[in-house]
Structure formats: C-alpha cells, structure tokens
C-alpha cells in the first residue's frame, strides 16, 4: 500500500482526508465547487494508510449526497486507460465502495457505473461484491456473461475461475449464476465451485508445520528454518512448544532464549513470556541488549504480552529507558498500570508525540492508557493528536480518552464526532454530545433515520432521543 500525502489539518482537504466530522461541516459551508474538488480528490486518491481497518466510503458517500455531487470525475477515473495498466485494487477500491453506498441510497447513476465497471474494469471483483449487496437478481444475472468471458475455457482459465469463485467475498452472484437458465453458464459456475471446494479440501489434507511427536529441538529448528526463508514462524512455533514441552525441557528453552539462533531465541522468549516464567524479564532485557533487530522486536513483543504483576513492576523500572524496551514499558503501564503510574504514562505519551509525531504506532496504547487512568493533564496532548493524526482509528481513541479526561469534550469535539467517518467514534459522540446545540439534535435524528448507519450508533442515538430518553 502506498503512503498517501496528507494535507495540513487546518485545510478542507486535510479534514476530509482524515475523515473528521469538521470536514463535512466545513465542506457544507464552502463554495460547492471547492468542496466537490476536495471530495473527489479524496475518493480518487485513497488517503488511508490501511484501507482494511479505516472507514471512509460511507463518510464520502454521505457528503456526495449532501452536495448533490455528480459522478463524472469518478467515472473518468474508473474507465481511464490506466485501469488496464495499474490493476492494484487500491486505485479504485475506495471509489467503488463509495458508489456502493450511493447505490444503497438510491442513486441509479452509481448503480449503473458499478454494473459497467464489473463488466469491463480490472477491479471487477470488488465492484461485483458491491453489487451483490445492492443490485437485484436481474442486474446480477446480466453480468454472468461478461464476468465469465474473462476466464479462458482451457485448464488454466478454469483454475482461475475456480479460485475466483472460492475467494469471492460475497457469494450471491455466483449462486445466482449456478442456477442460471443457460446451462452453459450454470454448468461452468457449478464446476468452478466444486473445483474450489476440492482445492480447499486438498490444502487442508496437506498441512505444513510441526507434526505430533516433534521434540523441542525440532520446533526450534523449524522456527530458524522459517526465518532463513524470510518467514517469521516464532509465534506458531511458541504455540507448538506449549504442546510438546514439559518441565524437563525448561533448561533447553532457557538456553535457547539466552544464546540460541535468531528463530530459536524468538520462539523461546515468546514461550517463556506466555508461561510467565520467572526468568523471562532478565532474558528479555538481555535480548534487547545483545540481540539482532529481529530478536529485539520479538523480545519487546513478548514482554508486552505479559500480564503478571512482575511484568508491571519491571515496566516501572524500565519506563525511563531510551530504547524500544523503555517504550514498551510505557505501553505496558498504559494498559495494566495503576493510578500511581500516571506520570510515567504521561511522560511516555509526551515523548512519543515529540519524538515520533502524531501517527506513531505506540500512541494507540498510550492514548487508551491516558483515558483509562483519567490523566486530566493529558487532555492538551490528546487534543493535539486528535487534530493532527491521519489515522481515523487513533483519532477515535483520542476521542474516547478525551471523554474521560476533558470536561469540555461534550460541547467541543463530541459535536463534530457525530459526523466522523468511524462508526465507533459516532457512537461515542451520540452518547456524549451536548444536546443544547441545535446541530446535535438534528444530527441525532438524521442518524436515527439513516438505514446505512450502524446498529450500535443507532442504539446510542435512541438512548438520547428515544421515548424513554431525557427530552432534547
């Protein structure tokens, strides 16, 4: 996945790229042409660093509806000649998802674009998945011919078709085609489905990895072999050790954690940490001091998984270290520390923002910890991260932490969060936003009536405007 270029947070484009509620509010008051230009830029140049966990499509679709936006720009992007060259789904995936939501809102032009692209576009499978949720049976049946024509009738083509049927995210079109009145279509799809099922069965019958009866030494060797091939196997290898290792094997595993090869050392550290072995904190500290980067990363991960009181006590000792273990200690205290650890967590939060910026992965745990521990003096930092981060999930975590630490949250950020791109953030806002603001009342009513809204959000809304809720 490419690393998107994100505009400054104070600009309309920057707000929309981040999926902030203020992006929608600003777009609705900006000149329509300017707002549509920024919106189209976001849809055609996916701003998410990880499209699999961050939401934008419903957020952008709703803004298209509010602006009564035309789809000419999206159409030109989908059917550009580049579509035949750049087949990466990140080029068109967001645009197709936005069209899917628009189709569910009744935009016939969006439905027509999805049908055309499913018939001729390179990312046809994504378009077909969107149609599977929104199109009628007749519309889907009409696509059987164009889709099947993509696959040659030789052995290679039939294998590719079987893989497409097997891996389809939404099976509805394939089920319809398997019952198609045209026997040539139905027979081919049924055969592909059977071949895909047989292939899955064959893979299940040929498992790779450790077998019953393996020794500790064999499991450690398997982990090292995987590392040499470029595959990190120490996590599954550690699970295998749970099955094959006994008390008599502990000395061998401890030796591997202290001086073994990279794969063996990573495996042993993970196993000992999960077992709460009393010697593992010292072994982790040693691994961070003299291990390779792979070993250091595995040691830090193993430490963060520990749930024991001894791990928290060791985290208090390590929190001031200027290395990965010190950063991990701050995260451990954020997740499992007590009120007396607030200063250490706050220090780790400040250091992370100062040293790594507002998109540092370590912030996820630290932000949660600031909210869990109720660190009120962390509110200014949380507000800064909320505004600047490009991650809508991290922003949502900041909103949750601010709800616990910032008395002004209900009348401030909670209001804009009602328009946020993440449903969990909208749910939080629905529970906290001050209803003295007329915009809040109107937005709650709109969310309650929106069939595309998530059930959890509507449940939170009903708790505020339902028949048994306080008057708003």
XYZ file of N, CA and C in Angstrom, residues 114-343:
690
model
N -21.361 0.967 -11.370
C -20.874 -0.293 -10.815
C -21.092 -1.441 -11.799
N -22.253 -1.466 -12.431
C -22.525 -2.536 -13.403
C -21.546 -2.465 -14.572
N -21.326 -1.261 -15.102
C -20.387 -1.111 -16.218
C -18.984 -1.541 -15.824
N -18.566 -1.141 -14.624
C -17.200 -1.466 -14.227
C -17.050 -2.958 -13.939
N -18.070 -3.577 -13.351
C -17.999 -5.024 -13.105
C -17.859 -5.789 -14.420
N -18.429 -5.234 -15.488
C -18.369 -5.909 -16.781
C -17.047 -5.703 -17.497
N -16.373 -4.565 -17.241
C -15.192 -4.276 -18.055
C -13.964 -3.808 -17.283
N -14.077 -3.510 -15.991
C -12.955 -2.971 -15.233
C -12.023 -4.034 -14.688
N -10.802 -3.621 -14.354
C -9.809 -4.584 -13.848
C -10.141 -5.031 -12.424
N -10.711 -4.149 -11.630
C -11.064 -4.485 -10.245
C -12.528 -4.921 -10.186
N -12.901 -5.763 -11.142
C -14.303 -6.179 -11.295
C -14.831 -6.922 -10.075
N -13.963 -7.672 -9.383
C -14.435 -8.471 -8.250
C -14.959 -7.575 -7.134
N -14.279 -6.436 -6.907
C -14.736 -5.505 -5.870
C -16.101 -4.935 -6.273
N -16.219 -4.517 -7.527
C -17.497 -3.977 -7.992
C -18.607 -5.011 -7.869
N -18.282 -6.258 -8.164
C -19.286 -7.318 -8.062
C -19.721 -7.523 -6.615
N -18.781 -7.434 -5.683
C -19.137 -7.536 -4.264
C -20.077 -6.409 -3.851
N -19.823 -5.190 -4.341
C -20.715 -4.074 -4.020
C -22.107 -4.320 -4.598
N -22.157 -4.818 -5.813
C -23.442 -5.091 -6.440
C -24.176 -6.236 -5.747
N -23.437 -7.193 -5.240
C -24.067 -8.331 -4.566
C -24.919 -7.876 -3.393
N -24.550 -6.756 -2.793
C -25.281 -6.244 -1.635
C -26.422 -5.307 -2.030
N -26.374 -4.767 -3.279
C -27.311 -3.699 -3.625
C -28.165 -3.967 -4.859
N -27.680 -4.776 -5.802
C -28.383 -4.951 -7.070
C -29.466 -6.018 -6.948
N -30.413 -5.989 -7.895
C -31.436 -7.024 -7.911
C -30.940 -8.238 -8.694
N -31.722 -9.300 -8.672
C -31.303 -10.542 -9.318
C -31.108 -10.359 -10.821
N -31.984 -9.583 -11.447
C -31.878 -9.397 -12.894
C -30.585 -8.683 -13.265
N -30.217 -7.660 -12.484
C -28.980 -6.939 -12.757
C -27.762 -7.822 -12.613
N -27.762 -8.695 -11.607
C -26.622 -9.585 -11.395
C -26.561 -10.666 -12.474
N -27.720 -11.196 -12.857
C -27.707 -12.243 -13.887
C -27.177 -11.713 -15.207
N -27.418 -10.427 -15.479
C -26.940 -9.848 -16.735
C -25.418 -9.767 -16.793
N -24.759 -9.868 -15.649
C -23.297 -9.775 -15.600
C -22.614 -11.134 -15.752
N -23.377 -12.197 -15.771
C -22.764 -13.530 -15.844
C -21.894 -13.674 -17.088
N -22.425 -13.257 -18.233
C -21.672 -13.390 -19.473
C -20.373 -12.612 -19.474
N -20.402 -11.286 -19.191
C -19.144 -10.515 -19.187
C -18.122 -11.028 -18.181
N -18.579 -11.462 -17.003
C -17.621 -11.917 -15.993
C -17.001 -13.250 -16.404
N -17.809 -14.187 -16.826
C -17.267 -15.493 -17.214
C -16.374 -15.390 -18.444
N -16.647 -14.404 -19.307
C -15.822 -14.237 -20.506
C -14.391 -13.823 -20.161
N -14.178 -13.366 -18.933
C -12.817 -13.005 -18.503
C -11.917 -14.237 -18.379
N -12.512 -15.396 -18.243
C -11.749 -16.615 -17.973
C -11.759 -17.518 -19.200
N -10.566 -17.881 -19.628
C -10.453 -18.794 -20.769
C -11.060 -20.144 -20.421
N -11.400 -20.887 -21.436
C -12.024 -22.201 -21.219
C -11.002 -23.330 -21.140
N -9.715 -22.996 -21.212
C -8.705 -24.046 -21.051
C -8.504 -24.347 -19.565
N -7.600 -25.264 -19.270
C -7.401 -25.700 -17.889
C -6.964 -24.551 -16.981
N -6.085 -23.711 -17.503
C -5.609 -22.584 -16.696
C -6.737 -21.598 -16.385
N -7.550 -21.311 -17.392
C -8.661 -20.398 -17.191
C -9.684 -20.944 -16.216
N -9.970 -22.231 -16.314
C -10.935 -22.830 -15.389
C -10.395 -22.837 -13.961
N -9.092 -23.011 -13.810
C -8.492 -22.947 -12.468
C -8.603 -21.541 -11.889
N -8.393 -20.538 -12.748
C -8.541 -19.157 -12.291
C -9.989 -18.860 -11.910
N -10.926 -19.372 -12.668
C -12.341 -19.190 -12.342
C -12.683 -19.860 -11.018
N -12.178 -21.058 -10.815
C -12.433 -21.753 -9.552
C -11.894 -20.959 -8.368
N -10.709 -20.356 -8.536
C -10.133 -19.541 -7.464
C -10.983 -18.308 -7.206
N -11.514 -17.688 -8.272
C -12.358 -16.510 -8.112
C -13.641 -16.856 -7.365
N -14.244 -17.981 -7.695
C -15.468 -18.406 -7.001
C -15.157 -18.728 -5.540
N -14.073 -19.420 -5.325
C -13.695 -19.815 -3.960
C -13.409 -18.609 -3.075
N -12.755 -17.598 -3.631
C -12.305 -16.464 -2.832
C -13.272 -15.286 -2.843
N -14.416 -15.421 -3.480
C -15.370 -14.313 -3.559
C -15.822 -13.907 -2.162
N -15.787 -12.605 -1.908
C -16.208 -12.107 -0.596
C -17.724 -12.238 -0.433
N -18.475 -11.944 -1.490
C -19.929 -12.074 -1.476
C -20.334 -13.170 -2.467
N -20.882 -14.289 -2.008
C -21.165 -15.419 -2.903
C -22.465 -15.292 -3.698
N -23.289 -14.275 -3.401
C -24.619 -14.218 -4.017
C -24.608 -14.272 -5.536
N -23.757 -13.481 -6.245
C -23.794 -13.572 -7.711
C -23.485 -14.965 -8.234
N -22.500 -15.624 -7.626
C -22.097 -16.946 -8.103
C -23.210 -17.971 -7.864
N -23.930 -17.815 -6.757
C -25.053 -18.726 -6.506
C -26.161 -18.526 -7.528
N -26.421 -17.259 -7.891
C -27.423 -16.991 -8.926
C -26.994 -17.590 -10.255
N -25.722 -17.423 -10.586
C -25.230 -17.924 -11.875
C -25.201 -19.445 -11.911
N -25.033 -20.065 -10.753
C -25.058 -21.533 -10.727
C -26.446 -22.077 -11.032
N -27.459 -21.228 -10.942
C -28.838 -21.625 -11.255
C -29.344 -20.909 -12.504
N -28.436 -20.377 -13.307
C -28.807 -19.609 -14.490
C -29.575 -20.482 -15.482
N -30.597 -19.892 -16.161
C -31.342 -20.683 -17.161
C -30.460 -21.216 -18.277
N -29.363 -20.509 -18.570
C -28.438 -21.003 -19.597
C -27.560 -22.096 -18.990
N -27.688 -23.282 -19.499
C -26.962 -24.408 -18.927
C -25.452 -24.225 -19.050
N -24.997 -23.542 -20.124
C -23.554 -23.343 -20.288
C -22.990 -22.477 -19.159
N -23.762 -21.480 -18.730
C -23.332 -20.633 -17.620
C -23.406 -21.407 -16.313
N -24.550 -22.020 -16.053
C -24.752 -22.720 -14.783
C -23.752 -23.857 -14.590
N -23.537 -24.653 -15.647
C -22.631 -25.799 -15.526
C -21.205 -25.332 -15.245
N -20.802 -24.251 -15.886
C -19.429 -23.788 -15.696
C -19.223 -23.257 -14.276
N -20.200 -22.524 -13.760
C -20.062 -21.983 -12.406
C -20.116 -23.105 -11.379
N -21.003 -24.077 -11.567
C -21.068 -25.201 -10.620
C -19.763 -25.983 -10.618
N -19.197 -26.199 -11.777
C -17.922 -26.918 -11.854
C -16.818 -26.136 -11.159
N -16.807 -24.814 -11.334
C -15.798 -23.986 -10.674
C -15.961 -24.043 -9.162
N -17.210 -24.027 -8.698
C -17.448 -24.105 -7.254
C -16.966 -25.436 -6.689
N -17.251 -26.524 -7.388
C -16.807 -27.843 -6.932
C -15.285 -27.936 -6.926
N -14.658 -27.374 -7.950
C -13.194 -27.410 -8.010
C -12.585 -26.604 -6.868
N -13.194 -25.451 -6.544
C -12.686 -24.648 -5.437
C -12.816 -25.374 -4.112
N -13.933 -26.046 -3.897
C -14.118 -26.814 -2.659
C -13.105 -27.955 -2.571
N -12.858 -28.616 -3.701
C -11.893 -29.716 -3.706
C -10.486 -29.196 -3.416
N -10.152 -28.033 -3.977
C -8.835 -27.447 -3.739
C -8.663 -27.109 -2.262
N -9.720 -26.559 -1.655
C -9.640 -26.238 -0.228
C -9.464 -27.505 0.597
N -10.161 -28.566 0.227
C -10.035 -29.829 0.946
C -8.625 -30.387 0.811
N -8.044 -30.282 -0.387
C -6.686 -30.786 -0.593
C -5.685 -30.030 0.278
N -5.859 -28.700 0.367
C -4.929 -27.925 1.192
C -5.056 -28.295 2.660
N -6.272 -28.587 3.097
C -6.458 -28.996 4.494
C -5.837 -30.358 4.770
N -5.785 -31.193 3.732
C -5.214 -32.527 3.900
C -3.701 -32.527 3.791
N -3.115 -31.367 3.400
C -1.655 -31.292 3.281
C -1.124 -30.169 4.184
N -1.337 -30.261 5.475
C -0.871 -29.185 6.354
C 0.649 -29.149 6.417
N 1.164 -27.959 6.595
C 2.608 -27.797 6.778
C 2.877 -27.465 8.233
N 4.117 -27.605 8.631
C 4.466 -27.260 10.003
C 4.705 -28.490 10.853
N 4.825 -28.286 12.152
C 5.162 -29.381 13.065
C 4.115 -30.485 13.077
N 4.559 -31.686 13.333
C 3.678 -32.841 13.450
C 3.716 -33.357 14.891
N 2.693 -34.084 15.302
C 2.736 -34.688 16.642
C 3.998 -35.528 16.808
N 4.580 -35.419 17.969
C 5.784 -36.167 18.234
C 7.057 -35.380 18.055
N 6.953 -34.152 17.555
C 8.136 -33.319 17.410
C 8.727 -33.007 18.776
N 10.008 -32.881 18.807
C 10.689 -32.518 20.046
C 10.834 -31.003 20.132
N 11.267 -30.513 21.295
C 11.539 -29.088 21.470
C 12.604 -28.641 20.480
N 13.628 -29.443 20.335
C 14.711 -29.098 19.420
C 14.202 -28.990 17.983
N 13.300 -29.888 17.588
C 12.766 -29.846 16.231
C 11.924 -28.596 16.002
N 11.143 -28.189 17.003
C 10.317 -26.983 16.870
C 11.211 -25.754 16.739
N 12.259 -25.686 17.547
C 13.165 -24.541 17.476
C 13.886 -24.503 16.124
N 14.241 -25.671 15.615
C 14.892 -25.728 14.309
C 13.935 -25.292 13.200
N 12.675 -25.675 13.324
C 11.668 -25.273 12.333
C 11.514 -23.750 12.301
N 11.522 -23.119 13.485
C 11.418 -21.660 13.552
C 12.617 -21.006 12.874
N 13.813 -21.556 13.070
C 15.001 -20.992 12.444
C 14.970 -21.179 10.935
N 14.511 -22.324 10.483
C 14.406 -22.571 9.042
C 13.442 -21.575 8.397
N 12.347 -21.303 9.088
C 11.399 -20.334 8.558
C 12.012 -18.953 8.449
N 12.763 -18.554 9.461
C 13.402 -17.235 9.435
C 14.390 -17.132 8.283
N 15.103 -18.203 8.025
C 16.073 -18.207 6.924
C 15.382 -18.114 5.564
N 14.118 -18.538 5.502
C 13.354 -18.422 4.263
C 12.617 -17.088 4.166
N 12.747 -16.268 5.211
C 12.057 -14.981 5.216
C 10.689 -15.010 5.849
N 10.346 -16.099 6.543
C 9.036 -16.221 7.196
C 9.237 -16.271 8.704
N 8.609 -15.363 9.407
C 8.709 -15.339 10.872
C 7.734 -16.353 11.452
N 8.271 -17.455 11.956
C 7.435 -18.548 12.468
C 7.509 -18.680 13.985
N 8.115 -17.692 14.668
C 8.318 -17.914 16.100
C 7.009 -17.902 16.889
N 5.985 -17.216 16.375
C 4.701 -17.217 17.104
C 4.035 -18.584 17.030
N 3.808 -19.165 15.836
C 3.250 -20.520 15.831
C 4.186 -21.542 16.467
N 5.500 -21.331 16.356
C 6.431 -22.267 16.985
C 6.284 -22.235 18.508
N 6.054 -21.049 19.064
C 5.857 -20.960 20.519
C 4.597 -21.708 20.940
N 3.557 -21.635 20.106
C 2.343 -22.403 20.417
C 2.612 -23.903 20.348
N 3.471 -24.301 19.404
C 3.828 -25.719 19.326
C 4.575 -26.170 20.575
N 5.412 -25.292 21.103
C 6.145 -25.656 22.320
C 5.200 -25.927 23.483
N 4.084 -25.209 23.517
C 3.109 -25.463 24.589
C 2.664 -26.924 24.549
N 2.560 -27.466 23.335
C 2.078 -28.842 23.199
C 3.161 -29.880 23.441
N 4.416 -29.558 23.114
C 5.453 -30.595 23.145
C 6.403 -30.468 24.332
N 6.467 -29.307 24.966
C 7.461 -29.107 26.026
C 6.897 -29.500 27.392
N 7.758 -30.091 28.189
C 7.424 -30.427 29.566
C 8.375 -29.725 30.524
N 8.161 -29.896 31.822
C 9.045 -29.244 32.802
C 10.516 -29.593 32.594
N 10.780 -30.797 32.133
C 12.166 -31.215 31.938
C 12.843 -30.486 30.786
N 12.050 -29.843 29.908
C 12.601 -29.139 28.749
C 12.931 -27.678 29.044
N 12.593 -27.191 30.231
C 12.796 -25.775 30.527
C 14.258 -25.345 30.383
N 15.237 -26.096 30.887
C 16.634 -25.654 30.732
C 17.025 -25.447 29.264
N 16.569 -26.341 28.389
C 16.905 -26.199 26.971
C 16.269 -24.941 26.378
N 15.025 -24.653 26.771
C 14.330 -23.473 26.233
C 14.971 -22.201 26.763
N 15.374 -22.212 28.034
C 16.045 -21.039 28.606
C 17.375 -20.787 27.899
N 18.116 -21.858 27.605
C 19.382 -21.702 26.870
C 19.129 -21.114 25.488
N 18.057 -21.574 24.838
C 17.732 -21.024 23.517
C 17.380 -19.539 23.616
N 16.665 -19.144 24.663
C 16.302 -17.736 24.842
C 17.526 -16.885 25.145
N 18.557 -17.484 25.711
C 19.750 -16.711 26.076
C 20.756 -16.671 24.929
N 20.991 -17.793 24.281
C 22.092 -17.859 23.320
C 21.743 -18.560 22.011
N 20.496 -18.862 21.778
C 20.141 -19.636 20.588
C 20.213 -18.823 19.310
N 19.932 -19.498 18.203
C 19.850 -18.806 16.920
C 18.666 -17.841 16.951
N 18.576 -16.983 15.941
C 17.530 -15.956 15.946
C 16.124 -16.562 16.072
N 15.819 -17.530 15.212
C 14.494 -18.124 15.259
C 14.216 -18.820 16.564
N 15.199 -19.581 17.060
C 15.024 -20.293 18.318
C 14.883 -19.315 19.484
N 15.680 -18.256 19.449
C 15.639 -17.291 20.545
C 14.283 -16.573 20.598
N 13.791 -16.165 19.437
C 12.474 -15.502 19.387
C 11.376 -16.432 19.891
N 11.461 -17.704 19.481
C 10.453 -18.680 19.902
C 10.502 -18.904 21.403
N 11.685 -19.087 21.927
C 11.826 -19.365 23.354
C 11.363 -18.187 24.195
N 11.705 -16.971 23.795
C 11.267 -15.798 24.547
C 9.749 -15.688 24.561
N 9.150 -15.933 23.422
C 7.684 -15.872 23.350
C 7.052 -16.927 24.246
N 7.567 -18.137 24.194
C 7.021 -19.225 25.004
C 7.174 -18.927 26.492
N 8.346 -18.486 26.897
C 8.592 -18.226 28.318
C 7.759 -17.046 28.816
N 7.574 -16.024 27.978
C 6.749 -14.884 28.383
C 5.299 -15.307 28.557
N 4.796 -16.112 27.626
C 3.414 -16.574 27.739
C 3.223 -17.496 28.934
N 4.314 -18.124 29.364
C 4.247 -19.023 30.523
C 4.510 -18.302 31.839
N 4.775 -16.981 31.772
C 5.114 -16.202 32.975
C 6.294 -16.820 33.723
N 7.280 -17.250 32.971
C 8.477 -17.819 33.590
C 9.183 -16.746 34.421
N 9.636 -17.069 35.619
C 10.245 -16.043 36.478
C 11.526 -15.444 35.914
N 12.217 -16.169 35.037
C 13.479 -15.664 34.485
C 13.303 -14.851 33.213
N 12.084 -14.779 32.677
C 11.925 -14.176 31.358
C 12.197 -12.669 31.339
N 11.888 -11.884 32.380
C 12.241 -10.461 32.297
C 13.741 -10.233 32.092
N 14.569 -11.005 32.798
C 16.020 -10.850 32.620
C 16.453 -11.307 31.228
N 15.827 -12.363 30.734
C 16.159 -12.836 29.394
C 15.749 -11.820 28.333
N 14.608 -11.154 28.530
C 14.165 -10.120 27.594
C 15.125 -8.939 27.620
N 15.540 -8.544 28.822
C 16.462 -7.420 28.930
C 17.782 -7.747 28.244
N 18.239 -8.970 28.398
C 19.486 -9.377 27.751
C 19.321 -9.402 26.232
N 18.168 -9.889 25.758
C 17.927 -9.954 24.321
C 17.920 -8.563 23.699
N 17.353 -7.598 24.391
C 17.337 -6.228 23.878
C 18.749 -5.654 23.853
N 19.574 -6.061 24.797
C 20.939 -5.520 24.886
C 21.856 -6.102 23.818
N 21.732 -7.408 23.520
C 22.716 -8.007 22.609
C 22.102 -8.719 21.402
N 20.795 -8.640 21.230
C 20.155 -9.359 20.138
C 20.141 -8.584 18.829
N 19.875 -9.300 17.763
C 19.688 -8.664 16.454
C 18.359 -7.913 16.454
N 18.112 -7.057 15.457
C 16.817 -6.357 15.402
C 15.622 -7.293 15.439
N 15.726 -8.457 14.805
C 14.621 -9.416 14.831
C 14.378 -9.913 16.240
N 15.440 -10.215 16.948
C 15.324 -10.713 18.321
C 14.799 -9.609 19.240
N 15.293 -8.395 19.058
C 14.842 -7.277 19.892
C 13.333 -7.080 19.727
N 12.878 -7.092 18.487
C 11.442 -6.909 18.250
C 10.626 -8.020 18.887
N 11.084 -9.257 18.761
C 10.369 -10.379 19.363
C 10.379 -10.288 20.880
N 11.505 -9.860 21.452
C 11.598 -9.734 22.906
C 10.642 -8.673 23.425
N 10.587 -7.537 22.738
C 9.687 -6.462 23.145
C 8.231 -6.912 23.037
N 7.894 -7.576 21.940
C 6.526 -8.075 21.779
C 6.174 -9.076 22.867
N 7.116 -9.941 23.201
C 6.865 -10.934 24.246
C 6.613 -10.252 25.590
N 7.391 -9.215 25.878
C 7.205 -8.505 27.147
C 5.825 -7.846 27.213
N 5.394 -7.254 26.121
C 4.098 -6.569 26.140
C 2.932 -7.536 26.303
N 3.137 -8.796 26.008
C 2.071 -9.784 26.180
C 1.927 -10.246 27.621
N 2.905 -9.979 28.434
C 2.889 -10.482 29.804
C 1.825 -9.769 30.634
N 1.145 -10.516 31.483
C 0.050 -9.971 32.289
C 0.331 -10.035 33.787
N 1.489 -10.467 34.161
C 1.774 -10.699 35.580
C 2.100 -9.401 36.305
N 1.981 -9.455 37.617
C 2.376 -8.315 38.450
C 3.859 -8.035 38.298
N 4.660 -9.096 38.136
C 6.100 -8.919 37.970
C 6.412 -8.125 36.708
N 5.625 -8.324 35.650
C 5.849 -7.583 34.410
C 5.577 -6.093 34.616
N 4.520 -5.761 35.356
C 4.207 -4.356 35.632
C 5.302 -3.733 36.489
N 5.778 -4.484 37.468
C 6.854 -3.964 38.321
C 8.121 -3.719 37.504
N 8.429 -4.639 36.599
C 9.609 -4.458 35.771
C 9.407 -3.261 34.815
N 8.179 -3.068 34.344
C 7.895 -1.932 33.462
C 8.178 -0.611 34.168
N 7.893 -0.545 35.453
C 8.172 0.692 36.199
C 9.672 0.970 36.230
N 10.468 -0.086 36.283
C 11.925 0.097 36.282
C 12.441 0.492 34.909
N 11.795 -0.009 33.869
C 12.294 0.193 32.516
C 11.712 1.425 31.820
N 10.714 2.042 32.393
C 9.976 3.098 31.693
C 10.860 4.265 31.279
N 11.962 4.493 31.977
C 12.829 5.630 31.663
C 13.914 5.280 30.644
N 13.956 4.043 30.211
C 14.985 3.641 29.249
C 14.723 4.292 27.887
N 15.755 4.817 27.232
C 15.575 5.458 25.926
C 15.733 4.466 24.767
N 15.074 3.328 24.851
C 15.203 2.292 23.826
C 13.854 1.618 23.630
N 13.747 0.658 22.725
C 12.455 0.001 22.496
C 11.853 -0.625 23.747
N 12.697 -1.110 24.646
C 12.166 -1.714 25.859
C 11.535 -0.653 26.758
N 12.123 0.545 26.797
C 11.529 1.628 27.569
C 10.182 2.040 26.994
N 10.081 2.105 25.663
C 8.804 2.444 25.034
C 7.758 1.370 25.316
N 8.190 0.107 25.276
C 7.263 -0.985 25.582
C 6.804 -0.916 27.027
N 7.702 -0.534 27.929
C 7.337 -0.414 29.337
C 6.237 0.627 29.516
N 6.345 1.750 28.792
C 5.293 2.756 28.869
C 3.953 2.211 28.401
N 3.966 1.393 27.360
C 2.714 0.814 26.866
C 2.147 -0.195 27.842
N 3.019 -0.969 28.493
C 2.550 -1.934 29.487
C 1.865 -1.214 30.640
N 2.462 -0.128 31.097
C 1.855 0.629 32.193
C 0.550 1.289 31.746
N 0.494 1.724 30.487
C -0.739 2.316 29.982
C -1.874 1.300 29.962
N -1.542 0.047 29.666
C -2.565 -0.993 29.577
C -2.896 -1.620 30.926
N -1.877 -1.765 31.795
C -2.088 -2.542 33.017
C -1.586 -1.847 34.282
N -1.144 -0.611 34.153
C -0.646 0.091 35.323
C -1.760 0.604 36.222
N -1.344 1.236 37.308
C -2.277 1.783 38.282
C -2.206 3.298 38.263
N -3.032 3.937 39.098
C -3.078 5.403 39.129
C -1.701 5.991 39.429
N -0.913 5.296 40.229
C 0.405 5.821 40.572
C 1.370 5.829 39.387
N 0.987 5.154 38.306
C 1.832 5.130 37.113
C 1.474 6.242 36.124
N 0.572 7.127 36.501
C 0.091 8.158 35.575
C 1.220 9.021 35.043
N 2.140 9.412 35.899
C 3.225 10.280 35.452
C 4.108 9.583 34.417
